[in-house]
Amino acid sequence: MRLRFARRALARAIAGADDARLERRFGRPLAQRLIFGAMVLTFDPGAAEGFEGELAYELTRPATGGAPAHWTVHVSARRASARRGAADGAALKLRLTVSDFVRIAAGIVDPATPLLQSRASLKGDLGIAARLPEMFGA
């Protein structure tokens, strides 16, 4: 319940913000830590269908030219955790803009939209990619 409230609050906070503004607000490690922290709290082990391993996120900042941020989400049988930094050998690597990541986290943008519009890319196990929304509270 609290996470749904947090998602709605995030959606209100970013309403109308352009990509550059979102990158300035959420390009910082602390802001990203909060989003990834909320994300792993919503982890549903049943939706993982036995997957255990790492997911690598590269969050780019094309609107402001900032350096990309790298995050790793570790999925185990019962929980998920997130840490800053790249993952070698991740089962799935996701590359998307900070602004798209924040909009997805807020529930404003469907996770498939950036992929369909060539603003994001996936590399690795696409079966895991298809389960991500259910694994992390969609």
Short mmCIF file of N, CA and C in Angstrom, two decimals:
data_model
loop_
_atom_site.label_atom_id
_atom_site.label_comp_id
_atom_site.label_asym_id
_atom_site.label_seq_id
_atom_site.Cartn_x
_atom_site.Cartn_y
_atom_site.Cartn_z
N MET A 1 0.82 -1.19 0.00
CA MET A 1 0.00 0.00 0.00
C MET A 1 0.87 1.26 0.00
N ARG A 2 1.90 1.28 0.87
CA ARG A 2 2.78 2.44 0.92
C ARG A 2 3.52 2.65 -0.39
N LEU A 3 3.88 1.53 -1.05
CA LEU A 3 4.60 1.66 -2.31
C LEU A 3 3.70 2.21 -3.41
N ARG A 4 2.43 1.85 -3.39
CA ARG A 4 1.50 2.42 -4.36
C ARG A 4 1.37 3.92 -4.15
N PHE A 5 1.32 4.33 -2.90
CA PHE A 5 1.27 5.75 -2.57
C PHE A 5 2.54 6.44 -3.05
N ALA A 6 3.69 5.80 -2.84
CA ALA A 6 4.96 6.37 -3.28
C ALA A 6 5.00 6.51 -4.80
N ARG A 7 4.47 5.52 -5.50
CA ARG A 7 4.45 5.57 -6.97
C ARG A 7 3.58 6.74 -7.44
N ARG A 8 2.41 6.91 -6.82
CA ARG A 8 1.54 8.03 -7.19
C ARG A 8 2.20 9.37 -6.87
N ALA A 9 2.88 9.44 -5.74
CA ALA A 9 3.57 10.68 -5.36
C ALA A 9 4.69 10.99 -6.36
N LEU A 10 5.42 9.97 -6.78
CA LEU A 10 6.47 10.16 -7.78
C LEU A 10 5.86 10.64 -9.09
N ALA A 11 4.76 10.05 -9.49
CA ALA A 11 4.09 10.46 -10.74
C ALA A 11 3.68 11.93 -10.68
N ARG A 12 3.16 12.37 -9.53
CA ARG A 12 2.77 13.78 -9.39
C ARG A 12 4.01 14.68 -9.43
N ALA A 13 5.08 14.23 -8.80
CA ALA A 13 6.30 15.04 -8.71
C ALA A 13 6.96 15.24 -10.07
N ILE A 14 6.80 14.30 -10.98
CA ILE A 14 7.49 14.41 -12.26
C ILE A 14 6.57 14.85 -13.39
N ALA A 15 5.30 15.01 -13.10
CA ALA A 15 4.33 15.39 -14.14
C ALA A 15 4.80 16.65 -14.87
N GLY A 16 4.85 16.54 -16.18
CA GLY A 16 5.21 17.69 -17.01
C GLY A 16 6.69 17.98 -17.13
N ALA A 17 7.53 17.25 -16.41
CA ALA A 17 8.97 17.51 -16.46
C ALA A 17 9.55 16.95 -17.76
N ASP A 18 10.43 17.73 -18.38
CA ASP A 18 11.09 17.24 -19.58
C ASP A 18 12.27 16.33 -19.21
N ASP A 19 12.87 15.72 -20.22
CA ASP A 19 13.95 14.76 -19.98
C ASP A 19 15.12 15.38 -19.22
N ALA A 20 15.52 16.58 -19.60
CA ALA A 20 16.67 17.23 -18.96
C ALA A 20 16.40 17.47 -17.48
N ARG A 21 15.19 17.91 -17.18
CA ARG A 21 14.85 18.16 -15.77
C ARG A 21 14.87 16.85 -14.97
N LEU A 22 14.33 15.77 -15.55
CA LEU A 22 14.34 14.48 -14.86
C LEU A 22 15.77 13.98 -14.66
N GLU A 23 16.62 14.20 -15.66
CA GLU A 23 18.02 13.78 -15.52
C GLU A 23 18.72 14.56 -14.41
N ARG A 24 18.43 15.83 -14.30
CA ARG A 24 19.05 16.63 -13.23
C ARG A 24 18.54 16.18 -11.86
N ARG A 25 17.27 15.89 -11.76
CA ARG A 25 16.69 15.47 -10.48
C ARG A 25 17.07 14.04 -10.09
N PHE A 26 17.04 13.14 -11.06
CA PHE A 26 17.20 11.72 -10.76
C PHE A 26 18.49 11.13 -11.30
N GLY A 27 19.40 11.97 -11.76
CA GLY A 27 20.70 11.49 -12.23
C GLY A 27 21.66 11.26 -11.08
N ARG A 28 21.28 11.66 -9.90
CA ARG A 28 22.14 11.52 -8.72
C ARG A 28 21.98 10.15 -8.08
N PRO A 29 23.07 9.63 -7.52
CA PRO A 29 23.02 8.30 -6.91
C PRO A 29 21.95 8.15 -5.82
N LEU A 30 21.77 9.15 -4.97
CA LEU A 30 20.79 9.02 -3.90
C LEU A 30 19.38 8.86 -4.44
N ALA A 31 19.01 9.66 -5.42
CA ALA A 31 17.67 9.56 -6.02
C ALA A 31 17.48 8.19 -6.67
N GLN A 32 18.50 7.71 -7.36
CA GLN A 32 18.41 6.40 -7.99
C GLN A 32 18.34 5.30 -6.93
N ARG A 33 19.09 5.44 -5.84
CA ARG A 33 19.05 4.45 -4.77
C ARG A 33 17.63 4.32 -4.20
N LEU A 34 16.95 5.45 -4.07
CA LEU A 34 15.57 5.42 -3.56
C LEU A 34 14.65 4.65 -4.51
N ILE A 35 14.80 4.89 -5.80
CA ILE A 35 13.95 4.20 -6.77
C ILE A 35 14.27 2.71 -6.81
N PHE A 36 15.55 2.37 -6.88
CA PHE A 36 15.91 0.96 -6.90
C PHE A 36 15.52 0.28 -5.58
N GLY A 37 15.65 1.00 -4.47
CA GLY A 37 15.25 0.45 -3.17
C GLY A 37 13.77 0.13 -3.13
N ALA A 38 12.95 1.03 -3.66
CA ALA A 38 11.51 0.77 -3.72
C ALA A 38 11.22 -0.39 -4.67
N MET A 39 11.95 -0.43 -5.76
CA MET A 39 11.75 -1.49 -6.74
C MET A 39 11.99 -2.87 -6.14
N VAL A 40 13.09 -3.04 -5.42
CA VAL A 40 13.39 -4.37 -4.88
C VAL A 40 12.44 -4.75 -3.75
N LEU A 41 11.85 -3.76 -3.10
CA LEU A 41 10.84 -4.06 -2.07
C LEU A 41 9.59 -4.68 -2.65
N THR A 42 9.32 -4.42 -3.93
CA THR A 42 8.13 -4.97 -4.57
C THR A 42 8.39 -6.33 -5.20
N PHE A 43 9.57 -6.86 -5.07
CA PHE A 43 9.94 -8.13 -5.72
C PHE A 43 8.99 -9.25 -5.34
N ASP A 44 8.49 -9.96 -6.35
CA ASP A 44 7.62 -11.12 -6.17
C ASP A 44 8.37 -12.36 -6.63
N PRO A 45 8.85 -13.18 -5.69
CA PRO A 45 9.63 -14.38 -6.07
C PRO A 45 8.87 -15.31 -7.00
N GLY A 46 7.56 -15.41 -6.86
CA GLY A 46 6.78 -16.29 -7.73
C GLY A 46 6.85 -15.87 -9.19
N ALA A 47 6.88 -14.58 -9.43
CA ALA A 47 6.96 -14.09 -10.80
C ALA A 47 8.32 -14.33 -11.43
N ALA A 48 9.34 -14.55 -10.61
CA ALA A 48 10.68 -14.82 -11.13
C ALA A 48 10.78 -16.20 -11.76
N GLU A 49 9.84 -17.07 -11.42
CA GLU A 49 9.78 -18.42 -11.98
C GLU A 49 11.12 -19.15 -11.88
N GLY A 50 11.74 -19.05 -10.71
CA GLY A 50 12.98 -19.77 -10.47
C GLY A 50 14.24 -19.03 -10.88
N PHE A 51 14.11 -17.89 -11.52
CA PHE A 51 15.31 -17.14 -11.92
C PHE A 51 16.06 -16.65 -10.69
N GLU A 52 17.35 -16.88 -10.69
CA GLU A 52 18.25 -16.31 -9.70
C GLU A 52 19.46 -15.81 -10.46
N GLY A 53 19.85 -14.59 -10.21
CA GLY A 53 20.99 -14.02 -10.91
C GLY A 53 20.96 -12.52 -10.85
N GLU A 54 21.66 -11.91 -11.79
CA GLU A 54 21.79 -10.46 -11.76
C GLU A 54 21.20 -9.81 -13.00
N LEU A 55 20.67 -8.62 -12.78
CA LEU A 55 20.16 -7.76 -13.83
C LEU A 55 21.02 -6.50 -13.81
N ALA A 56 21.53 -6.11 -14.95
CA ALA A 56 22.39 -4.93 -15.04
C ALA A 56 21.63 -3.80 -15.71
N TYR A 57 21.64 -2.64 -15.07
CA TYR A 57 20.99 -1.45 -15.61
C TYR A 57 22.05 -0.41 -15.94
N GLU A 58 21.95 0.15 -17.14
CA GLU A 58 22.76 1.31 -17.51
C GLU A 58 21.78 2.44 -17.78
N LEU A 59 21.85 3.47 -16.96
CA LEU A 59 20.94 4.61 -17.08
C LEU A 59 21.70 5.76 -17.73
N THR A 60 21.32 6.09 -18.95
CA THR A 60 22.01 7.12 -19.72
C THR A 60 21.36 8.49 -19.50
N ARG A 61 22.12 9.53 -19.84
CA ARG A 61 21.65 10.91 -19.65
C ARG A 61 21.90 11.74 -20.91
N PRO A 62 21.24 11.40 -22.01
CA PRO A 62 21.50 12.11 -23.27
C PRO A 62 21.04 13.57 -23.27
N ALA A 63 20.04 13.91 -22.50
CA ALA A 63 19.52 15.29 -22.51
C ALA A 63 20.48 16.27 -21.86
N THR A 64 21.26 15.80 -20.89
CA THR A 64 22.20 16.69 -20.21
C THR A 64 23.66 16.35 -20.49
N GLY A 65 23.89 15.23 -21.13
CA GLY A 65 25.26 14.82 -21.43
C GLY A 65 26.01 14.24 -20.25
N GLY A 66 25.32 13.93 -19.20
CA GLY A 66 25.96 13.35 -18.01
C GLY A 66 26.41 11.91 -18.25
N ALA A 67 27.31 11.48 -17.40
CA ALA A 67 27.80 10.11 -17.50
C ALA A 67 26.70 9.12 -17.13
N PRO A 68 26.70 7.95 -17.75
CA PRO A 68 25.69 6.94 -17.38
C PRO A 68 25.92 6.40 -15.97
N ALA A 69 24.85 5.95 -15.37
CA ALA A 69 24.93 5.30 -14.06
C ALA A 69 24.71 3.81 -14.26
N HIS A 70 25.42 3.02 -13.49
CA HIS A 70 25.29 1.57 -13.58
C HIS A 70 24.79 1.03 -12.25
N TRP A 71 23.79 0.15 -12.33
CA TRP A 71 23.20 -0.48 -11.16
C TRP A 71 23.05 -1.96 -11.42
N THR A 72 23.15 -2.75 -10.36
CA THR A 72 22.95 -4.18 -10.44
C THR A 72 21.86 -4.58 -9.46
N VAL A 73 20.91 -5.34 -9.97
CA VAL A 73 19.87 -5.92 -9.12
C VAL A 73 20.16 -7.40 -9.03
N HIS A 74 20.35 -7.87 -7.81
CA HIS A 74 20.61 -9.30 -7.58
C HIS A 74 19.30 -9.95 -7.14
N VAL A 75 18.91 -10.99 -7.85
CA VAL A 75 17.68 -11.72 -7.55
C VAL A 75 18.06 -13.08 -7.00
N SER A 76 17.52 -13.39 -5.82
CA SER A 76 17.72 -14.73 -5.24
C SER A 76 16.34 -15.38 -5.11
N ALA A 77 16.30 -16.54 -4.52
CA ALA A 77 15.05 -17.30 -4.44
C ALA A 77 13.94 -16.54 -3.71
N ARG A 78 14.31 -15.73 -2.73
CA ARG A 78 13.27 -15.09 -1.92
C ARG A 78 13.29 -13.57 -1.91
N ARG A 79 14.36 -12.98 -2.40
CA ARG A 79 14.43 -11.52 -2.32
C ARG A 79 15.31 -10.95 -3.43
N ALA A 80 15.24 -9.66 -3.55
CA ALA A 80 16.08 -8.95 -4.51
C ALA A 80 16.77 -7.81 -3.77
N SER A 81 17.94 -7.45 -4.25
CA SER A 81 18.68 -6.32 -3.67
C SER A 81 19.32 -5.55 -4.81
N ALA A 82 19.62 -4.29 -4.55
CA ALA A 82 20.22 -3.44 -5.58
C ALA A 82 21.48 -2.80 -5.04
N ARG A 83 22.44 -2.63 -5.92
CA ARG A 83 23.67 -1.94 -5.55
C ARG A 83 24.14 -1.12 -6.75
N ARG A 84 24.84 -0.08 -6.45
CA ARG A 84 25.41 0.76 -7.50
C ARG A 84 26.62 0.04 -8.07
N GLY A 85 26.75 0.10 -9.38
CA GLY A 85 27.90 -0.51 -10.05
C GLY A 85 27.45 -1.50 -11.11
N ALA A 86 28.35 -1.78 -12.02
CA ALA A 86 28.07 -2.69 -13.13
C ALA A 86 28.17 -4.14 -12.67
N ALA A 87 27.53 -5.01 -13.44
CA ALA A 87 27.56 -6.44 -13.15
C ALA A 87 28.17 -7.16 -14.34
N ASP A 88 29.19 -7.95 -14.08
CA ASP A 88 29.74 -8.81 -15.11
C ASP A 88 28.92 -10.09 -15.14
N GLY A 89 28.57 -10.53 -16.32
CA GLY A 89 27.85 -11.79 -16.44
C GLY A 89 26.39 -11.72 -16.04
N ALA A 90 25.78 -10.56 -16.11
CA ALA A 90 24.36 -10.44 -15.78
C ALA A 90 23.53 -11.23 -16.80
N ALA A 91 22.45 -11.81 -16.33
CA ALA A 91 21.56 -12.56 -17.21
C ALA A 91 20.85 -11.65 -18.20
N LEU A 92 20.65 -10.40 -17.78
CA LEU A 92 19.97 -9.43 -18.63
C LEU A 92 20.59 -8.06 -18.41
N LYS A 93 20.89 -7.38 -19.50
CA LYS A 93 21.42 -6.01 -19.42
C LYS A 93 20.40 -5.08 -20.06
N LEU A 94 20.01 -4.06 -19.31
CA LEU A 94 19.04 -3.09 -19.78
C LEU A 94 19.72 -1.74 -19.89
N ARG A 95 19.52 -1.09 -21.00
CA ARG A 95 20.08 0.26 -21.21
C ARG A 95 18.92 1.17 -21.55
N LEU A 96 18.71 2.20 -20.72
CA LEU A 96 17.65 3.15 -20.96
C LEU A 96 18.01 4.49 -20.35
N THR A 97 17.27 5.51 -20.72
CA THR A 97 17.57 6.83 -20.19
C THR A 97 17.06 6.95 -18.75
N VAL A 98 17.67 7.83 -18.00
CA VAL A 98 17.20 8.12 -16.64
C VAL A 98 15.74 8.54 -16.68
N SER A 99 15.40 9.40 -17.64
CA SER A 99 14.03 9.91 -17.71
C SER A 99 13.02 8.79 -17.97
N ASP A 100 13.33 7.87 -18.87
CA ASP A 100 12.42 6.74 -19.10
C ASP A 100 12.34 5.84 -17.87
N PHE A 101 13.47 5.60 -17.23
CA PHE A 101 13.49 4.77 -16.02
C PHE A 101 12.57 5.36 -14.95
N VAL A 102 12.66 6.66 -14.74
CA VAL A 102 11.84 7.32 -13.72
C VAL A 102 10.36 7.27 -14.11
N ARG A 103 10.07 7.51 -15.37
CA ARG A 103 8.67 7.46 -15.81
C ARG A 103 8.09 6.05 -15.69
N ILE A 104 8.89 5.04 -15.97
CA ILE A 104 8.44 3.65 -15.78
C ILE A 104 8.20 3.39 -14.30
N ALA A 105 9.14 3.81 -13.46
CA ALA A 105 9.00 3.62 -12.01
C ALA A 105 7.74 4.29 -11.47
N ALA A 106 7.37 5.43 -12.05
CA ALA A 106 6.19 6.17 -11.61
C ALA A 106 4.91 5.60 -12.20
N GLY A 107 5.03 4.67 -13.13
CA GLY A 107 3.85 4.09 -13.75
C GLY A 107 3.26 4.96 -14.85
N ILE A 108 4.01 5.95 -15.31
CA ILE A 108 3.53 6.86 -16.35
C ILE A 108 3.76 6.28 -17.74
N VAL A 109 4.85 5.54 -17.90
CA VAL A 109 5.21 4.96 -19.19
C VAL A 109 5.22 3.44 -19.06
N ASP A 110 4.64 2.78 -20.05
CA ASP A 110 4.70 1.32 -20.11
C ASP A 110 6.14 0.91 -20.37
N PRO A 111 6.64 -0.12 -19.69
CA PRO A 111 8.04 -0.52 -19.87
C PRO A 111 8.41 -0.87 -21.32
N ALA A 112 7.45 -1.29 -22.13
CA ALA A 112 7.76 -1.65 -23.51
C ALA A 112 7.93 -0.43 -24.41
N THR A 113 7.37 0.70 -24.04
CA THR A 113 7.39 1.89 -24.90
C THR A 113 8.79 2.34 -25.29
N PRO A 114 9.71 2.52 -24.34
CA PRO A 114 11.06 2.93 -24.77
C PRO A 114 11.73 1.91 -25.71
N LEU A 115 11.45 0.63 -25.52
CA LEU A 115 12.01 -0.38 -26.42
C LEU A 115 11.43 -0.24 -27.82
N LEU A 116 10.13 -0.09 -27.89
CA LEU A 116 9.47 0.02 -29.19
C LEU A 116 9.85 1.30 -29.93
N GLN A 117 10.24 2.32 -29.18
CA GLN A 117 10.64 3.59 -29.80
C GLN A 117 12.15 3.73 -29.92
N SER A 118 12.87 2.62 -29.77
CA SER A 118 14.34 2.57 -29.90
C SER A 118 15.06 3.52 -28.95
N ARG A 119 14.49 3.75 -27.77
CA ARG A 119 15.14 4.58 -26.76
C ARG A 119 15.78 3.72 -25.67
N ALA A 120 15.61 2.40 -25.78
CA ALA A 120 16.16 1.48 -24.79
C ALA A 120 16.58 0.21 -25.52
N SER A 121 17.44 -0.55 -24.84
CA SER A 121 17.86 -1.82 -25.42
C SER A 121 18.01 -2.87 -24.33
N LEU A 122 17.86 -4.11 -24.75
CA LEU A 122 18.01 -5.26 -23.88
C LEU A 122 19.04 -6.20 -24.49
N LYS A 123 19.81 -6.82 -23.63
CA LYS A 123 20.77 -7.82 -24.09
C LYS A 123 20.75 -8.96 -23.08
N GLY A 124 20.51 -10.15 -23.57
CA GLY A 124 20.49 -11.29 -22.68
C GLY A 124 19.18 -12.05 -22.77
N ASP A 125 18.75 -12.62 -21.67
CA ASP A 125 17.58 -13.48 -21.60
C ASP A 125 16.29 -12.66 -21.71
N LEU A 126 15.67 -12.69 -22.87
CA LEU A 126 14.46 -11.91 -23.10
C LEU A 126 13.26 -12.47 -22.34
N GLY A 127 13.31 -13.74 -21.95
CA GLY A 127 12.27 -14.32 -21.11
C GLY A 127 12.22 -13.63 -19.76
N ILE A 128 13.38 -13.32 -19.22
CA ILE A 128 13.44 -12.58 -17.95
C ILE A 128 12.90 -11.17 -18.17
N ALA A 129 13.28 -10.56 -19.27
CA ALA A 129 12.81 -9.20 -19.57
C ALA A 129 11.29 -9.14 -19.59
N ALA A 130 10.67 -10.16 -20.17
CA ALA A 130 9.21 -10.19 -20.25
C ALA A 130 8.56 -10.29 -18.88
N ARG A 131 9.26 -10.87 -17.91
CA ARG A 131 8.72 -11.04 -16.55
C ARG A 131 9.04 -9.88 -15.61
N LEU A 132 9.90 -8.95 -16.01
CA LEU A 132 10.30 -7.88 -15.11
C LEU A 132 9.15 -7.09 -14.51
N PRO A 133 8.14 -6.68 -15.30
CA PRO A 133 7.06 -5.92 -14.67
C PRO A 133 6.37 -6.68 -13.53
N GLU A 134 6.11 -7.95 -13.72
CA GLU A 134 5.48 -8.73 -12.67
C GLU A 134 6.43 -9.02 -11.51
N MET A 135 7.70 -9.20 -11.82
CA MET A 135 8.68 -9.46 -10.77
C MET A 135 8.82 -8.27 -9.83
N PHE A 136 8.65 -7.06 -10.39
CA PHE A 136 8.90 -5.86 -9.59
C PHE A 136 7.69 -4.94 -9.50
N GLY A 137 6.55 -5.53 -9.21
CA GLY A 137 5.39 -4.77 -8.77
C GLY A 137 4.55 -4.03 -9.76
N ALA A 138 4.56 -4.42 -11.02
CA ALA A 138 3.70 -3.72 -11.99
C ALA A 138 2.24 -4.03 -11.71
#
